[in-house]
Amino acid sequence: MGDFRLIQHLSYPENNSINDFIDKDHCSVQYSSVDEAACLINRHKTFARLSQCDVKAAFRLLPIAPHDFDLLGIKFQGEYYLNKMLPMGASISCALWEKFAKALHWIIQLKSGNDDILHYLDDFLFVESSQTSKVGNTLKLFQEVCNKIGIPLASDKTTLPTTLLMFLGIEFDTQNLIMRLPNEKLVKLSQKIRDTLDSSKITLKDMQSLLGLLNFACKVVAPGRTFCRRLINSTIGVRKSYYKIRVNKQMKADLEVWLDFLKQYKWCNCNNRQLGEVQKPSSRSRPVANQNSNTDLEHLSQVADYIVNQGVSKNTQKSYNLALSKLCTFRSSYKLKQDWPVPVNDLLNFIAFLSVQGLSGGTISSYISGVSYHHKIQGIQDTTKFFIIGKALEGIKRIQGGKRNDIRAPITVQLLSDMISCLDKVCKNKYEAALFSAVFSVAFFGLLRVGEITTTSKSKSVINGSNLTISDILVRRKVLELRFQKANKLKVFTGPKILWIVGSSLVHWANVEAKKYGRNNLGLGSKGVTTYWIGQPGLQIKEIWTPYWTQKEKFLPSPHFIIIHCGANDLTDLELTGKGLMENVKCSILRYKALFKNVIIIWSSMLQRRYWHFAPLNAGAIIEQKRKRVNSVVKNFVIENGGKAILHENIRASEVSLYRTDGTHLSQTGNQVFLNNIQGGLSLSYAQQNQLFQ
């Protein structure tokens, strides 16, 4: 019997669990794949030797910060227990472990000089060539490093260099260059297919289980993907795991083909090369010996799926899926069969059902169009095109007549009071009731839209955001002030404003480009904004306050906004630490705020460069890390002090067309992108500034 494993259910209760309050962006992670393992093996062909090692109790190696202990407590048999190590049930656990595993991966790769290493969570795969005398050295080094830094390994899962190894559930045979499914998975899949063939209906849960096995088998059996399409289509719009799905003749025919694959390929035969030869994906023509390989068919199936999906916009797809969901809910409510094509009588009753619910003729027609689409995409008869269905839709429109009156009534003070008084009865706790009471009151008296005071994002406010955050709220004795990053036109005051754009050569050349196209005021001239460009090639942060700049600033009117784009020239000074540069930038920002009352500082993030001049050739990675670190700290500092930040995330060093040949300055296209970022950020910041001080 294996070890017991405690998994804490951190997704409970729904919508109020620990996992609900963890940013989903921080939980995303990309794992190694079977294809990557195949590519590594392909480098060494039949000389490849595979070894494997697992980290024992991986998540339990990473400690939890003490101030988070209270979030991971459990009570069992009257005793309280705290999880002090990374739990299995946290949505962020895999992403955090992956960072640790990548660091370990990098250490082994650097010390061994072997690039052919792969890891999937705690499972490490090492590929070496038998043509060298160093076979097994990478595994040995991995064990030594783990032992040195205290990482326990599962000795029972360690595999010494071999030509036959199981990785990610696939058996790799480097001697014959094939990969195949293990026998137990073949038996399980065969039995699952036979059970489905013997049934007229199966639940959504069973269908998804079958599709999971088939999809896994497709990693080895390329043509199998083609015979999964009808099965996948049958699950569209079915939401509940216990809903029944009819297994029609076409679906059973596809499953029969899968059984033929089982018999034809003899998957237990280690010498069978038809299962899935280990090949590196390539756009070049295949050798003659491989001209019948099914990998091309798999690729074409993927391309076909992509082409079909691109034929419908995302919004239209959402509309079609909503229509299917409505139809499935209707049929479930009235205990009708979930048959396809949808019987005409079901469609007529569905139309009547929507009409009784008060939906307009246009909305009902859009739902029927969605049902029609799902008929066509499955290649079955479209019953929505029957004459009687068309007449029913026409009848709905005739009955409803012209434009329908809006029956919604405005919220009055009395209605607001009644809504707030009901909150204690519908909310889970006092905090939730107080929260909704505050939202209702602020929205009512501030004439605000819901989208202006609610958000689904948990990230800090930056200039390209559009939601109200804690930093935008100022509570006074009798006044509540709200700063809006994005406001409608009625909220914007159009008084005269002065803008300074201060910076290095990037500011200078952006000004030159702006003058060519009449963009010197960045589209804000009509709003009374006058822009002054102060760009100095080679400028460093400390030089903003030299006598030269002080003298020049005497002739400029005091600004309401200052955009600072500087600091990149300081990055190449390797003696100046990132912390030192941060302090210099903060000092300059505080001086500006002390000199000009109520000025809003806007930090324009330092851009990536293709080449860092006056720096050692091997210092690029160090400089890039320093750039990111300084940008992040300064952005947060500016925001905390009432300012904003423009991130320029669309200007990347990988985009060659955005840079001149020197790899430092922006090209004409790059300057236009830079100006667009500045202009877009200013439009939002200007609206917020005027709302705050009007």
XYZ file of C-alpha atoms in Angstrom:
694
model
C 0.000 0.000 0.000
C 1.326 3.459 -0.869
C 1.679 6.431 1.448
C -1.355 8.397 2.574
C -1.694 11.881 1.100
C -3.665 14.725 2.693
C -5.425 16.978 0.181
C -7.088 20.041 1.676
C -10.225 21.185 -0.203
C -9.253 24.837 -0.705
C -11.940 25.430 -3.355
C -14.695 25.217 -0.733
C -16.984 27.044 -0.130
C -17.752 28.045 -3.706
C -16.989 31.696 -4.539
C -15.583 32.284 -1.046
C -12.681 29.847 -0.825
C -8.921 30.328 -0.569
C -8.533 29.476 -4.265
C -11.154 32.058 -5.252
C -8.900 34.806 -3.891
C -5.756 33.646 -5.688
C -5.139 35.483 -8.966
C -5.721 33.013 -11.812
C -2.850 34.584 -13.780
C -0.449 33.478 -11.041
C -1.702 29.893 -11.240
C -1.138 29.302 -14.941
C 1.701 26.932 -15.763
C 2.954 25.135 -18.863
C 4.214 21.589 -18.470
C 6.545 19.515 -20.595
C 4.852 17.338 -23.206
C 5.269 13.958 -24.876
C 6.284 15.751 -28.078
C 9.170 17.479 -26.291
C 10.415 14.142 -24.981
C 10.197 12.723 -28.511
C 12.261 15.612 -29.885
C 15.007 15.049 -27.300
C 15.189 11.352 -28.176
C 15.253 12.155 -31.881
C 18.508 14.084 -31.426
C 20.371 10.906 -30.522
C 18.330 8.412 -32.570
C 18.983 4.803 -31.544
C 21.956 5.861 -29.402
C 19.668 7.599 -26.879
C 19.799 6.322 -23.316
C 17.067 7.388 -20.915
C 17.219 7.769 -17.143
C 14.645 9.075 -14.725
C 14.379 10.323 -11.154
C 11.470 11.589 -9.031
C 11.507 14.127 -6.209
C 9.775 12.690 -3.151
C 6.833 14.645 -1.646
C 7.635 17.607 -3.868
C 5.098 20.151 -2.604
C 6.014 19.409 1.006
C 9.482 20.856 0.434
C 8.231 24.425 0.014
C 7.355 26.244 3.271
C 4.390 28.564 3.745
C 4.919 32.094 5.057
C 3.927 32.177 8.765
C 1.438 35.012 8.209
C -0.520 32.661 5.904
C -0.786 29.806 8.422
C -4.280 30.896 9.478
C -5.536 30.418 5.906
C -4.567 26.745 5.855
C -5.888 25.511 9.185
C -8.123 22.462 9.625
C -10.005 21.028 12.593
C -10.068 17.265 13.083
C -11.445 15.370 16.087
C -11.446 18.522 18.202
C -7.825 19.387 17.390
C -6.541 22.226 15.187
C -3.818 21.639 12.607
C -1.903 24.155 10.482
C -0.395 23.360 7.099
C 3.157 24.740 7.244
C 4.190 23.444 3.817
C 2.724 23.932 0.348
C -0.656 22.109 0.255
C -1.920 19.885 -2.544
C -5.271 21.661 -2.801
C -4.051 25.202 -3.505
C -4.516 26.365 -7.082
C -1.149 28.112 -7.040
C 0.835 25.120 -5.712
C 1.762 23.703 -9.124
C 2.947 27.086 -10.397
C 5.079 27.674 -7.283
C 6.615 24.200 -7.445
C 7.301 24.659 -11.160
C 9.453 27.705 -10.358
C 11.482 25.628 -7.914
C 11.716 22.718 -10.373
C 12.899 25.049 -13.151
C 15.642 26.359 -10.890
C 16.757 22.795 -10.116
C 16.525 21.945 -13.835
C 18.728 24.936 -14.686
C 21.339 24.023 -12.057
C 21.687 20.465 -13.376
C 21.766 21.625 -16.990
C 24.454 24.220 -16.222
C 26.673 21.910 -14.148
C 26.338 18.880 -16.438
C 26.470 20.662 -19.790
C 23.618 18.405 -20.921
C 20.755 20.316 -22.585
C 18.637 17.196 -23.075
C 16.814 17.357 -19.751
C 13.064 17.473 -19.255
C 10.891 17.690 -16.167
C 7.184 17.322 -15.523
C 6.503 18.656 -12.024
C 8.669 16.355 -9.848
C 9.529 13.826 -12.591
C 12.926 14.449 -14.264
C 13.988 12.799 -17.541
C 17.641 12.713 -18.683
C 18.583 11.834 -22.277
C 22.208 10.961 -23.094
C 24.063 9.370 -25.982
C 25.555 5.903 -25.658
C 28.359 7.018 -27.986
C 30.024 8.852 -25.105
C 31.588 7.511 -21.931
C 29.489 9.854 -19.779
C 26.241 7.886 -19.841
C 24.609 8.147 -16.431
C 26.631 11.184 -15.331
C 23.622 13.531 -15.469
C 21.538 11.263 -13.228
C 24.442 10.884 -10.823
C 24.962 14.665 -10.704
C 21.239 15.193 -10.098
C 21.323 12.812 -7.136
C 24.434 14.499 -5.711
C 22.966 18.007 -6.002
C 19.657 16.948 -4.452
C 21.453 15.214 -1.601
C 23.594 18.308 -1.008
C 20.705 20.767 -0.794
C 18.372 18.391 1.035
C 15.899 17.347 -1.649
C 14.637 13.800 -0.966
C 14.355 11.459 -3.962
C 12.054 8.479 -4.508
C 14.582 5.677 -4.927
C 11.893 3.227 -6.054
C 11.121 5.481 -9.032
C 14.732 6.023 -10.101
C 15.625 4.403 -13.441
C 19.230 3.963 -14.550
C 20.158 4.613 -18.220
C 18.136 2.306 -20.458
C 16.604 2.071 -23.923
C 13.073 1.407 -22.621
C 11.444 3.818 -20.198
C 7.977 5.026 -19.155
C 7.550 8.831 -19.096
C 4.262 10.768 -18.894
C 2.348 7.509 -19.254
C 4.009 6.701 -22.611
C 6.530 3.910 -23.116
C 9.579 5.112 -25.090
C 11.701 2.531 -26.916
C 14.850 4.245 -28.207
C 16.269 1.042 -29.687
C 13.412 0.904 -32.206
C 12.583 4.636 -32.038
C 8.933 4.103 -31.183
C 6.591 5.142 -28.414
C 3.549 3.160 -27.338
C 0.861 2.971 -24.708
C 1.408 0.549 -21.815
C -0.704 -2.606 -21.796
C -2.859 -1.623 -18.792
C -3.985 1.568 -20.556
C -4.824 -0.392 -23.706
C -6.968 -2.828 -21.736
C -8.746 0.004 -19.933
C -9.406 1.884 -23.187
C -10.682 -1.216 -24.996
C -13.105 -2.018 -22.190
C -14.317 1.583 -22.046
C -15.047 1.560 -25.790
C -16.953 -1.749 -25.586
C -19.048 -0.481 -22.666
C -19.987 2.609 -24.681
C -20.864 0.537 -27.769
C -23.233 -1.542 -25.629
C -25.062 1.573 -24.366
C -27.633 3.737 -26.117
C -26.943 6.647 -23.751
C -24.142 7.549 -21.375
C -23.681 10.438 -18.956
C -21.563 13.473 -19.756
C -19.101 12.340 -17.081
C -18.627 8.950 -18.762
C -18.241 10.564 -22.191
C -15.599 12.951 -20.880
C -13.776 10.037 -19.259
C -13.754 8.167 -22.573
C -12.580 11.252 -24.469
C -9.771 11.719 -21.965
C -8.477 8.210 -22.667
C -8.853 8.614 -26.434
C -7.149 11.996 -26.426
C -4.232 10.521 -24.484
C -3.996 7.644 -26.971
C -3.857 10.171 -29.836
C -0.364 11.123 -28.650
C 0.723 7.807 -30.108
C -1.994 6.969 -32.631
C -2.117 10.006 -34.904
C -5.203 9.109 -37.004
C -7.283 8.571 -33.882
C -7.880 12.304 -33.472
C -10.047 12.339 -36.593
C -12.394 9.792 -35.030
C -12.937 11.815 -31.839
C -14.682 14.782 -33.451
C -18.267 13.461 -33.295
C -17.773 12.387 -29.688
C -16.506 15.849 -28.764
C -19.407 17.541 -30.557
C -21.890 15.484 -28.555
C -20.754 17.197 -25.341
C -21.290 20.753 -26.609
C -23.814 22.595 -24.464
C -24.214 19.760 -21.963
C -23.354 21.273 -18.589
C -24.312 18.832 -15.852
C -22.170 15.737 -15.376
C -25.235 13.515 -14.927
C -26.951 14.633 -18.176
C -27.395 11.823 -20.682
C -25.866 11.874 -24.175
C -27.253 9.640 -26.922
C -24.624 7.447 -28.587
C -25.836 7.525 -32.207
C -24.792 5.321 -35.131
C -22.110 7.713 -36.352
C -20.462 7.841 -32.937
C -20.539 4.048 -32.632
C -18.983 3.738 -36.091
C -16.083 5.913 -34.927
C -15.630 3.757 -31.842
C -15.573 0.630 -34.025
C -12.691 2.212 -35.935
C -10.870 2.677 -32.651
C -11.282 -1.029 -31.892
C -9.844 -1.786 -35.326
C -6.820 0.315 -34.407
C -6.349 -1.836 -31.319
C -6.331 -5.030 -33.359
C -4.378 -3.690 -36.332
C -1.507 -2.050 -34.532
C -0.785 -4.791 -31.971
C 0.241 -2.203 -29.433
C 1.903 -4.752 -27.131
C 4.523 -5.586 -29.762
C 7.690 -3.668 -28.915
C 8.916 -3.859 -32.523
C 5.780 -2.298 -34.036
C 6.938 0.964 -35.661
C 3.466 1.922 -36.869
C 2.377 3.040 -33.421
C 4.057 6.388 -33.607
C 7.598 6.804 -34.768
C 9.513 9.384 -32.771
C 9.834 12.244 -35.225
C 10.738 15.875 -34.908
C 7.982 18.106 -36.319
C 9.134 19.673 -39.583
C 7.634 21.600 -42.480
C 9.945 19.819 -44.923
C 8.960 16.848 -47.034
C 9.223 13.446 -45.382
C 11.580 10.729 -46.649
C 9.981 8.103 -48.859
C 10.087 5.535 -46.049
C 7.754 7.748 -44.000
C 5.369 8.876 -46.721
C 2.487 6.833 -45.227
C 2.982 8.170 -41.695
C -0.209 9.414 -40.072
C 1.466 12.434 -38.454
C 0.527 14.542 -41.486
C -3.127 13.636 -41.032
C -2.996 14.708 -37.404
C -1.501 18.034 -38.412
C -4.177 18.538 -41.068
C -6.883 17.788 -38.500
C -5.479 20.453 -36.223
C -5.322 22.956 -39.081
C -8.893 22.067 -40.080
C -10.134 22.655 -36.525
C -8.362 25.999 -36.432
C -9.835 27.078 -39.783
C -13.368 26.142 -38.711
C -13.004 27.990 -35.403
C -11.741 31.106 -37.174
C -14.879 31.110 -39.309
C -16.914 32.389 -36.351
C -16.000 35.354 -34.154
C -15.670 34.874 -30.408
C -18.784 36.928 -29.655
C -20.828 34.975 -32.191
C -19.529 31.705 -30.737
C -20.615 32.825 -27.269
C -24.067 33.669 -28.619
C -24.382 30.248 -30.286
C -23.255 28.452 -27.130
C -25.769 30.430 -25.062
C -28.536 29.338 -27.441
C -27.494 25.700 -27.056
C -27.388 26.065 -23.280
C -30.915 27.519 -23.251
C -32.180 24.654 -25.407
C -30.559 21.994 -23.194
C -31.974 23.609 -20.051
C -35.448 23.759 -21.606
C -35.401 20.107 -22.651
C -34.089 18.997 -19.247
C -36.790 20.987 -17.434
C -39.537 19.279 -19.443
C -37.792 15.873 -19.425
C -37.383 15.827 -23.202
C -34.705 13.695 -24.856
C -31.463 15.417 -25.787
C -31.685 14.125 -29.357
C -29.950 15.557 -32.427
C -31.229 16.656 -34.871
C -33.634 18.473 -32.562
C -37.214 17.334 -33.287
C -39.413 20.017 -34.851
C -41.946 19.779 -32.020
C -39.175 20.452 -29.493
C -38.160 23.555 -31.437
C -41.745 24.848 -31.573
C -42.175 24.329 -27.837
C -38.793 25.987 -27.252
C -39.912 29.071 -29.208
C -43.159 29.202 -27.208
C -41.173 28.831 -23.971
C -38.921 31.788 -24.842
C -41.936 33.887 -25.828
C -43.673 33.200 -22.505
C -40.482 34.281 -20.716
C -40.877 37.703 -22.360
C -37.976 37.561 -24.821
C -38.198 39.700 -27.939
C -38.617 38.237 -31.409
C -35.078 39.257 -32.312
C -33.598 37.451 -29.314
C -35.617 34.311 -30.043
C -34.468 34.377 -33.688
C -30.840 34.661 -32.567
C -31.271 31.603 -30.323
C -32.747 29.591 -33.195
C -29.817 30.710 -35.379
C -27.466 29.338 -32.726
C -29.277 25.996 -32.723
C -29.082 25.991 -36.535
C -25.317 26.513 -36.382
C -24.843 23.505 -34.089
C -26.830 21.349 -36.532
C -24.651 22.420 -39.434
C -21.331 22.070 -37.624
C -22.210 18.436 -36.821
C -23.145 17.738 -40.439
C -26.711 16.705 -39.624
C -30.095 17.807 -40.953
C -30.983 21.341 -39.853
C -34.554 21.136 -38.538
C -34.637 24.887 -37.844
C -35.072 25.427 -41.600
C -38.445 23.696 -41.666
C -41.283 25.874 -42.969
C -43.255 25.734 -39.710
C -40.298 27.047 -37.660
C -39.963 30.075 -39.939
C -43.676 30.817 -39.616
C -43.465 30.547 -35.824
C -40.715 33.175 -35.745
C -42.745 35.458 -38.020
C -45.748 34.988 -35.741
C -43.740 36.081 -32.703
C -42.737 39.317 -34.438
C -46.308 40.036 -35.572
C -47.702 39.461 -32.083
C -45.117 41.709 -30.454
C -45.625 44.383 -33.104
C -43.189 47.289 -33.309
C -40.597 48.461 -30.832
C -41.299 47.239 -27.320
C -41.533 49.733 -24.488
C -38.824 49.613 -21.857
C -40.648 48.509 -18.709
C -37.664 49.189 -16.467
C -38.260 51.936 -13.903
C -35.560 54.243 -12.501
C -34.296 53.682 -8.963
C -35.613 56.277 -6.528
C -34.434 57.110 -3.012
C -37.269 54.994 -1.624
C -36.366 52.029 -3.857
C -32.732 52.393 -2.824
C -33.748 52.321 0.835
C -35.894 49.221 0.256
C -33.043 47.450 -1.567
C -30.599 48.144 1.260
C -33.074 46.995 3.919
C -33.356 43.601 2.169
C -29.610 42.936 2.104
C -29.486 41.298 5.549
C -31.891 38.632 4.295
C -30.055 37.746 1.075
C -26.376 38.262 1.970
C -24.216 35.638 3.653
C -22.826 37.922 6.357
C -22.764 41.497 7.650
C -19.633 42.343 5.684
C -21.262 41.389 2.390
C -24.404 43.384 3.269
C -22.318 46.451 4.139
C -20.335 46.068 0.918
C -23.419 45.990 -1.316
C -25.009 48.827 0.650
C -21.949 50.988 0.000
C -21.870 50.054 -3.697
C -25.573 50.813 -4.184
C -25.321 54.167 -2.395
C -22.174 55.335 -4.173
C -23.544 54.336 -7.570
C -26.880 56.076 -6.914
C -25.607 59.405 -5.603
C -22.597 59.493 -7.926
C -24.639 58.677 -11.053
C -22.191 55.863 -11.774
C -22.372 52.800 -13.949
C -21.756 49.386 -12.443
C -18.607 48.854 -14.523
C -17.028 51.997 -13.067
C -16.991 50.756 -9.467
C -16.623 46.994 -9.857
C -13.743 44.890 -11.080
C -12.721 41.304 -11.729
C -9.010 42.137 -11.600
C -6.881 41.821 -8.472
C -3.845 43.594 -9.904
C -2.702 47.044 -8.902
C -3.951 50.088 -10.768
C -1.958 51.154 -13.804
C -2.799 53.793 -16.339
C -4.312 51.384 -18.833
C -6.752 50.021 -16.247
C -10.383 51.075 -16.116
C -11.692 50.074 -12.676
C -11.953 51.775 -9.312
C -9.383 50.570 -6.758
C -8.598 51.360 -3.120
C -5.898 53.867 -4.109
C -8.519 55.848 -6.058
C -10.703 56.493 -2.980
C -10.140 59.383 -0.553
C -12.356 59.579 2.548
C -12.712 63.020 4.121
C -14.840 64.125 7.050
C -17.967 64.872 5.033
C -16.852 64.071 1.501
C -15.982 60.896 -0.376
C -13.694 61.583 -3.356
C -13.368 59.022 -6.143
C -10.702 59.074 -8.836
C -11.733 57.417 -12.086
C -9.126 56.095 -14.488
C -11.723 56.121 -17.232
C -14.686 58.481 -17.262
C -17.499 59.298 -19.661
C -17.459 62.688 -21.369
C -19.903 64.293 -18.915
C -17.380 63.875 -16.104
C -14.402 65.494 -17.857
C -13.564 69.126 -17.147
C -11.905 70.881 -20.077
C -9.774 73.506 -18.358
C -6.275 74.460 -19.629
C -3.533 72.060 -18.561
C 0.251 71.973 -18.967
C 2.115 68.748 -19.735
C 5.851 68.168 -19.557
C 7.452 65.138 -21.186
C 10.951 64.811 -19.739
C 13.485 62.219 -20.782
C 16.393 60.987 -22.830
C 16.901 60.647 -26.587
C 13.748 58.523 -26.915
C 11.710 61.577 -25.893
C 13.697 63.765 -28.295
C 13.097 61.498 -31.307
C 9.471 60.887 -30.352
C 8.987 64.669 -30.428
C 10.589 64.842 -33.885
C 8.247 62.108 -35.107
C 5.220 63.774 -33.483
C 5.897 67.089 -35.246
C 5.934 65.377 -38.652
C 2.335 64.261 -38.256
C 0.958 67.142 -36.183
C 0.872 65.071 -33.002
C 2.880 67.457 -30.849
C -0.010 67.789 -28.378
C -0.867 64.073 -28.658
C -4.491 64.739 -29.570
C -5.167 66.666 -26.340
C -5.000 70.167 -27.811
C -8.781 70.324 -28.147
C -9.014 69.717 -24.401
C -6.780 72.668 -23.590
C -3.580 70.727 -22.999
C -0.266 72.300 -23.997
C 2.660 69.895 -24.247
C 6.339 70.718 -23.700
C 8.885 68.130 -24.852
C 12.169 68.157 -22.911
C 14.337 65.468 -24.471
C 18.113 65.305 -24.048
C 20.205 62.568 -25.769
C 22.256 60.567 -23.294
C 20.306 61.951 -20.332
C 20.680 60.181 -17.004
C 18.388 60.470 -14.000
C 20.761 62.617 -11.957
C 21.150 65.105 -14.834
C 17.507 66.182 -14.733
C 18.452 68.561 -11.953
C 21.678 70.015 -13.385
C 21.951 73.825 -13.757
C 21.294 73.411 -17.502
C 17.892 71.891 -16.893
C 17.120 74.292 -14.049
C 17.788 77.258 -16.350
C 15.614 75.770 -19.106
C 12.728 75.084 -16.774
C 12.526 78.738 -15.727
C 10.940 79.577 -19.081
C 8.275 76.875 -18.873
C 4.883 77.230 -17.150
C 4.284 74.977 -14.157
C 2.985 71.560 -15.219
C -0.138 69.697 -14.148
C 1.324 66.450 -15.548
C 4.932 65.311 -15.905
C 5.847 62.219 -17.897
C 9.299 60.922 -16.977
C 10.982 58.562 -19.417
C 14.541 58.170 -18.240
C 16.907 55.760 -16.528
C 17.760 53.361 -19.358
C 21.131 55.067 -19.866
C 21.894 54.432 -16.181
C 21.318 50.688 -16.559
C 24.602 50.138 -18.396
C 26.529 51.450 -15.388
C 27.152 48.073 -13.776
C 28.642 49.749 -10.696
C 25.260 51.395 -10.044
C 23.061 48.755 -8.449
C 19.381 48.415 -9.191
C 18.634 49.642 -5.675
C 20.790 52.714 -6.209
C 19.031 53.526 -9.471
C 15.639 53.113 -7.787
C 16.625 55.634 -5.105
C 17.802 58.138 -7.739
C 14.511 57.856 -9.624
C 12.447 58.188 -6.437
C 14.455 61.250 -5.417
C 13.809 62.952 -8.778
C 10.088 62.190 -8.561
C 9.820 63.585 -5.025
C 11.654 66.756 -6.078
C 9.191 67.342 -8.879
C 6.257 66.812 -6.508
C 7.769 69.226 -3.982
C 8.426 71.872 -6.631
C 5.016 71.740 -8.332
C 1.897 71.543 -6.179
C -0.711 68.914 -7.157
C 1.373 67.701 -10.111
C 0.643 64.158 -11.322
C 3.770 62.159 -12.112
C 3.453 59.568 -14.872
C 6.252 57.021 -15.047
C 6.985 55.836 -18.575
C 8.634 52.443 -18.158
C 12.159 51.940 -19.483
C 12.052 50.040 -22.769
C 13.820 46.863 -23.760
C 16.843 47.222 -26.043
C 18.228 44.869 -28.620
C 21.763 46.044 -27.791
C 23.028 47.765 -24.650
C 25.863 50.035 -25.752
C 28.807 50.776 -23.429
C 28.138 47.510 -21.583
C 29.980 44.150 -21.744
C 28.620 41.786 -24.390
C 27.637 39.191 -21.786
C 25.840 41.687 -19.525
C 22.564 41.770 -21.461
C 20.700 39.376 -19.172
C 21.857 41.179 -16.017
C 20.814 44.563 -17.417
C 17.414 43.229 -18.487
C 16.775 41.872 -14.974
C 17.766 45.217 -13.489
C 15.444 47.032 -15.934
C 12.444 44.886 -14.962
C 13.160 45.231 -11.250
C 13.548 49.020 -11.364
C 10.447 49.437 -13.556
C 8.349 47.382 -11.137
C 9.506 49.185 -7.980
C 9.245 52.686 -9.481
C 5.803 51.934 -10.942
C 4.498 50.934 -7.510
C 6.178 53.948 -5.874
C 4.612 56.383 -8.344
C 1.146 54.849 -7.974
C 1.375 54.932 -4.173
C 2.132 58.655 -4.426
C -0.898 59.438 -6.569
C 0.735 58.998 -9.966
C 0.333 56.593 -12.854
C 2.450 54.331 -15.023
C 2.624 53.568 -18.740
C 4.025 50.071 -19.228
C 4.827 49.871 -22.995
C 4.331 46.099 -22.947
C 3.829 46.106 -26.740
C 7.400 47.317 -27.391
C 9.627 44.249 -27.171
C 13.192 43.653 -28.286
C 12.024 40.634 -30.285
C 10.110 42.988 -32.627
C 12.989 43.970 -34.915
C 10.886 46.414 -36.964
C 10.364 48.648 -33.914
C 14.079 49.460 -33.584
C 16.743 51.177 -35.642
C 19.809 49.266 -36.713
C 21.652 50.409 -33.564
C 19.231 48.300 -31.514
C 18.737 51.142 -29.011
C 16.615 53.864 -30.592
C 13.134 53.317 -31.981
C 12.393 53.254 -35.696
C 9.629 55.314 -37.290
C 7.178 52.501 -36.570
C 8.491 52.126 -33.025
C 8.103 55.857 -32.356
C 4.504 55.727 -33.563
C 3.778 52.844 -31.165
C 5.517 54.774 -28.362
C 3.425 57.887 -29.099
C 0.218 55.837 -29.185
C 1.023 54.418 -25.748
C 1.713 57.888 -24.343
C -1.420 59.373 -25.916
C -3.672 56.550 -24.720
C -2.294 56.747 -21.198
C -2.644 60.535 -21.072
C -6.269 60.413 -22.179
C -7.155 58.283 -19.150
C -4.909 60.181 -16.734
C -6.213 63.558 -17.939
C -9.810 62.507 -17.341
C -8.966 61.344 -13.833
C -6.927 64.458 -12.983
C -9.706 66.836 -13.995
C -12.400 64.882 -12.210
C -10.329 65.023 -9.027
C -9.621 68.769 -9.115
C -12.682 70.185 -10.881
